[in-house]
Coordinates of C-alpha atoms and ligand atoms in Angstrom, one line a residue:
M1 CA -40.5 24.1 64.1
D2 CA -39.2 24.9 60.6
F3 CA -36.4 22.6 59.7
N4 CA -36.1 24.0 56.2
G5 CA -34.9 27.3 57.4
S6 CA -31.6 28.9 56.5
D7 CA -29.8 27.2 59.4
T8 CA -30.0 23.7 57.8
I9 CA -26.9 22.3 56.3
P10 CA -27.3 22.1 52.5
G11 CA -26.8 18.7 50.9
P12 CA -23.8 18.0 48.8
R13 CA -23.9 19.9 45.5
A14 CA -23.7 17.9 42.3
E15 CA -20.3 19.5 41.5
D16 CA -18.9 18.2 44.7
Q17 CA -19.7 14.6 44.1
L18 CA -17.0 12.3 42.9
P19 CA -17.6 11.0 39.4
H20 CA -19.0 7.5 39.9
T21 CA -16.5 6.2 37.3
A22 CA -13.6 7.3 39.5
Q23 CA -11.3 4.4 40.4
A24 CA -8.1 6.0 41.5
A25 CA -7.2 9.2 43.4
A26 CA -3.8 10.8 43.7
K27 CA -2.6 13.5 45.9
I28 CA -0.7 16.3 44.2
V29 CA 1.0 19.2 46.0
I30 CA 1.4 22.7 44.4
V31 CA 4.2 24.6 46.0
G32 CA 6.3 27.7 45.5
G33 CA 7.2 31.0 47.1
F34 CA 4.8 33.7 48.2
G35 CA 2.7 35.2 45.5
V36 CA 3.7 32.8 42.7
G37 CA 0.1 31.8 41.9
K38 CA -0.6 28.7 44.0
T39 CA -4.1 29.8 45.1
T40 CA -4.8 31.0 41.6
M41 CA -3.9 27.7 40.0
V42 CA -5.9 25.6 42.4
G43 CA -8.8 27.9 41.9
S44 CA -8.7 27.9 38.1
V45 CA -8.4 24.2 37.7
S46 CA -10.6 22.8 40.5
E47 CA -13.9 21.4 39.6
I48 CA -15.1 21.9 43.2
T49 CA -15.3 25.2 44.9
P50 CA -11.7 25.4 46.2
L51 CA -11.2 25.7 49.9
T52 CA -8.7 28.4 50.6
T53 CA -7.4 29.8 53.9
E54 CA -6.4 33.3 53.2
E55 CA -5.8 35.7 56.0
T56 CA -4.7 39.3 55.8
M57 CA -0.9 39.3 56.1
T58 CA 0.1 39.2 59.7
Q59 CA 2.9 40.9 61.5
A60 CA 4.9 37.6 61.1
G61 CA 4.9 38.1 57.3
I62 CA 5.9 41.7 57.2
G63 CA 9.5 42.1 56.1
V64 CA 9.7 38.3 55.7
D65 CA 7.4 37.8 52.7
D66 CA 9.0 39.7 49.9
N67 CA 6.0 41.4 48.3
F68 CA 7.9 42.5 45.2
G69 CA 5.9 42.1 42.1
S70 CA 2.7 41.4 43.9
A71 CA 2.2 44.8 45.4
S72 CA -1.6 44.5 45.2
K73 CA -1.5 41.3 47.1
T74 CA -2.8 41.9 50.6
A75 CA -3.6 38.4 51.7
T76 CA -1.3 35.4 51.9
T77 CA -2.2 31.8 52.3
V78 CA -1.6 30.8 55.9
A79 CA -2.4 27.1 55.6
M80 CA -3.3 25.8 52.2
D81 CA -5.6 25.6 49.2
F82 CA -7.6 22.4 48.4
G83 CA -9.2 21.5 45.1
R84 CA -10.0 18.5 42.9
I85 CA -9.8 17.7 39.2
S86 CA -10.8 14.7 37.2
I87 CA -8.1 14.0 34.7
T88 CA -9.8 11.1 33.1
E89 CA -13.1 9.4 33.9
Q90 CA -11.2 7.1 36.2
L91 CA -8.5 9.3 37.7
V92 CA -9.1 12.1 40.2
L93 CA -6.4 14.4 41.5
Y94 CA -6.6 16.1 44.9
L95 CA -4.7 19.3 44.9
F96 CA -3.0 20.8 47.9
G97 CA -1.6 24.3 47.5
T98 CA 1.0 24.7 50.2
P99 CA 3.0 27.8 51.2
G100 CA 6.8 27.6 50.7
Q101 CA 7.9 30.1 53.3
Q102 CA 10.1 28.6 55.9
R103 CA 7.8 29.4 58.8
F104 CA 5.2 27.0 57.2
W105 CA 7.6 24.1 56.8
F106 CA 6.0 22.3 59.8
L107 CA 3.0 21.8 57.5
W108 CA 5.1 19.9 55.0
N109 CA 5.6 16.8 57.2
G110 CA 2.0 15.6 57.1
L111 CA 1.2 17.1 53.8
F112 CA 3.8 15.3 51.7
E113 CA 2.9 11.9 53.1
G114 CA 1.4 9.9 50.2
A115 CA 1.9 12.7 47.7
L116 CA 2.5 11.3 44.2
G117 CA 4.2 14.4 42.9
A118 CA 4.4 18.2 43.0
V119 CA 4.2 21.2 40.8
V120 CA 6.7 24.0 41.7
L121 CA 5.4 27.4 40.6
V122 CA 8.1 29.9 39.7
D123 CA 7.9 33.6 39.1
T124 CA 10.9 34.7 36.9
R125 CA 11.1 38.0 38.8
R126 CA 11.9 36.1 41.9
L127 CA 13.5 32.8 41.1
E128 CA 15.0 32.6 44.5
V129 CA 11.7 32.2 46.4
S130 CA 11.2 28.8 44.8
F131 CA 14.8 27.5 45.4
D132 CA 14.3 26.2 48.9
V133 CA 11.1 24.4 47.9
M134 CA 12.9 22.5 45.2
G135 CA 15.7 21.5 47.6
R136 CA 13.1 20.2 50.1
L137 CA 11.3 18.2 47.5
E138 CA 14.6 16.6 46.3
E139 CA 15.4 15.7 49.9
R140 CA 12.0 14.0 50.3
G141 CA 12.3 12.2 47.0
V142 CA 9.0 13.8 45.8
P143 CA 9.1 14.1 41.9
F144 CA 8.2 17.5 40.6
V145 CA 7.7 19.5 37.4
V146 CA 8.4 23.2 37.3
A147 CA 5.8 25.6 36.0
I148 CA 6.9 29.1 35.1
N149 CA 3.9 31.4 35.8
S150 CA 3.9 34.1 33.2
F151 CA 3.4 37.4 34.8
P152 CA 3.1 40.3 32.2
D153 CA 6.2 42.3 33.3
A154 CA 8.3 39.3 34.3
P155 CA 11.5 38.7 32.3
R156 CA 11.3 35.9 29.8
Y157 CA 14.1 33.3 29.5
A158 CA 14.6 30.3 27.3
I159 CA 13.7 27.1 29.1
E160 CA 17.3 25.9 29.0
E161 CA 18.5 29.1 30.6
L162 CA 15.9 28.6 33.4
R163 CA 17.1 25.0 33.8
T164 CA 20.6 26.3 34.4
A165 CA 19.5 29.1 36.6
L166 CA 17.4 26.8 38.7
D167 CA 20.0 24.0 38.7
L168 CA 17.6 21.4 37.4
T169 CA 18.6 18.1 35.9
P170 CA 17.7 17.5 32.2
D171 CA 14.9 15.1 33.0
I172 CA 12.8 17.6 35.0
P173 CA 10.0 19.1 32.8
I174 CA 9.8 22.8 32.8
I175 CA 6.8 24.5 31.2
E176 CA 5.3 27.9 31.0
C177 CA 1.8 28.5 32.2
D178 CA -0.8 31.1 33.1
A179 CA -2.2 30.0 36.4
R180 CA -5.4 32.0 35.8
R181 CA -6.4 29.8 32.9
R182 CA -8.0 26.5 33.5
A183 CA -6.6 24.9 30.3
S184 CA -3.1 26.1 31.1
S185 CA -3.2 24.8 34.7
R186 CA -4.6 21.5 33.4
D187 CA -1.7 21.2 31.0
V188 CA 0.7 21.6 33.9
L189 CA -1.0 18.7 35.8
M190 CA -0.9 16.6 32.6
T191 CA 2.8 17.2 32.3
L192 CA 3.3 16.1 35.8
M193 CA 1.2 13.0 35.3
R194 CA 3.2 12.1 32.1
F195 CA 6.4 12.7 34.0
L196 CA 5.3 10.4 36.9
H197 CA 4.3 7.8 34.3
S198 CA 7.7 7.9 32.6
L199 CA 9.4 7.5 36.1
A200 CA 7.2 4.5 36.8
M201 CA 8.0 3.0 33.4
T202 CA 11.7 3.3 34.0
G203 CA 11.5 2.1 37.5
S204 CA 12.8 5.3 39.1
L205 CA 9.7 5.9 41.1
T206 CA 10.3 4.8 44.7
Ligands
LIG1 N1 -0.7 38.1 35.3 C1 -0.9 37.0 36.1 N2 -1.2 37.2 37.4 C2 -1.3 36.1 38.2 C3 -1.1 34.8 37.7 N3 -1.2 33.9 38.7 C4 -1.5 34.6 39.8 N4 -1.6 36.0 39.5 C5 -1.8 37.1 40.4 O1 -0.7 37.1 41.3 C6 -1.2 37.3 42.7 C7 -0.7 36.2 43.6 O2 -1.3 35.0 43.3 P1 -1.7 33.9 44.4 O3 -2.4 32.8 43.7 O4 -2.5 34.5 45.5 O5 -0.3 33.4 44.9 P2 0.1 32.4 46.1 O6 0.6 33.2 47.2 O7 1.1 31.5 45.5 O8 -1.2 31.6 46.5 C8 -2.7 37.4 42.6 O9 -3.0 38.8 42.6 C9 -3.0 36.8 41.3 O10 -4.2 37.3 40.7 C10 -0.8 34.7 36.3 O11 -0.6 33.6 35.7 N5 -0.6 35.8 35.5
LIG2 MG1 -2.1 31.5 48.2

């Protein structure tokens, strides 16, 4: 019998191996409303082929998921995206892109356990879709940074205007990004790591 046929399970690819220098891993959650760019961000920044569970929008999403501004979007993430990035030779981040819609909140319970921090992605055309998510993170005491994903036809506001509109305290970092670009998505994660570091330094990390 030929055991080298196409049915054999391939061994791990080099890109899927953890760097041997890795000493610490942290779990980071990427959240936001429908169509804000979560899958795009995990995909652009991940050094492993991201796992994504996309499914054509179901009846449950019709009329519930506001598709404004993402008219070409025909799939929505039903569960989550998973990726990995090495920030330094020692530190590896595991990324979990998680839907913000209320009907997926049951997923949050397990997913936020052990999460070090979160990135909230915001689309300025639909600020309201990320409101609930920020409230939930505050309730859970998960520190987060806000990344404004720059869509071409989205209105642009000064950071401080956004801070007021989103009702964020002065300490929470807000940065602009283009989730399609690896360097930009990486900057967002670096901002989160610096923020977490500053919280740890001031003893405000619980
Ligand atoms: N112009 C632009 N389009 C983006 C950006 N990020 C995501 N998109 C597009 O917006 C749509 C929704 O993104 P997706 O990552 O699926 O959103 P999710 O529902 O949050 O996972 C997709 O068609 C993306 O190609 C961005 O930074 N700029
Ligand atoms: Mg998605």
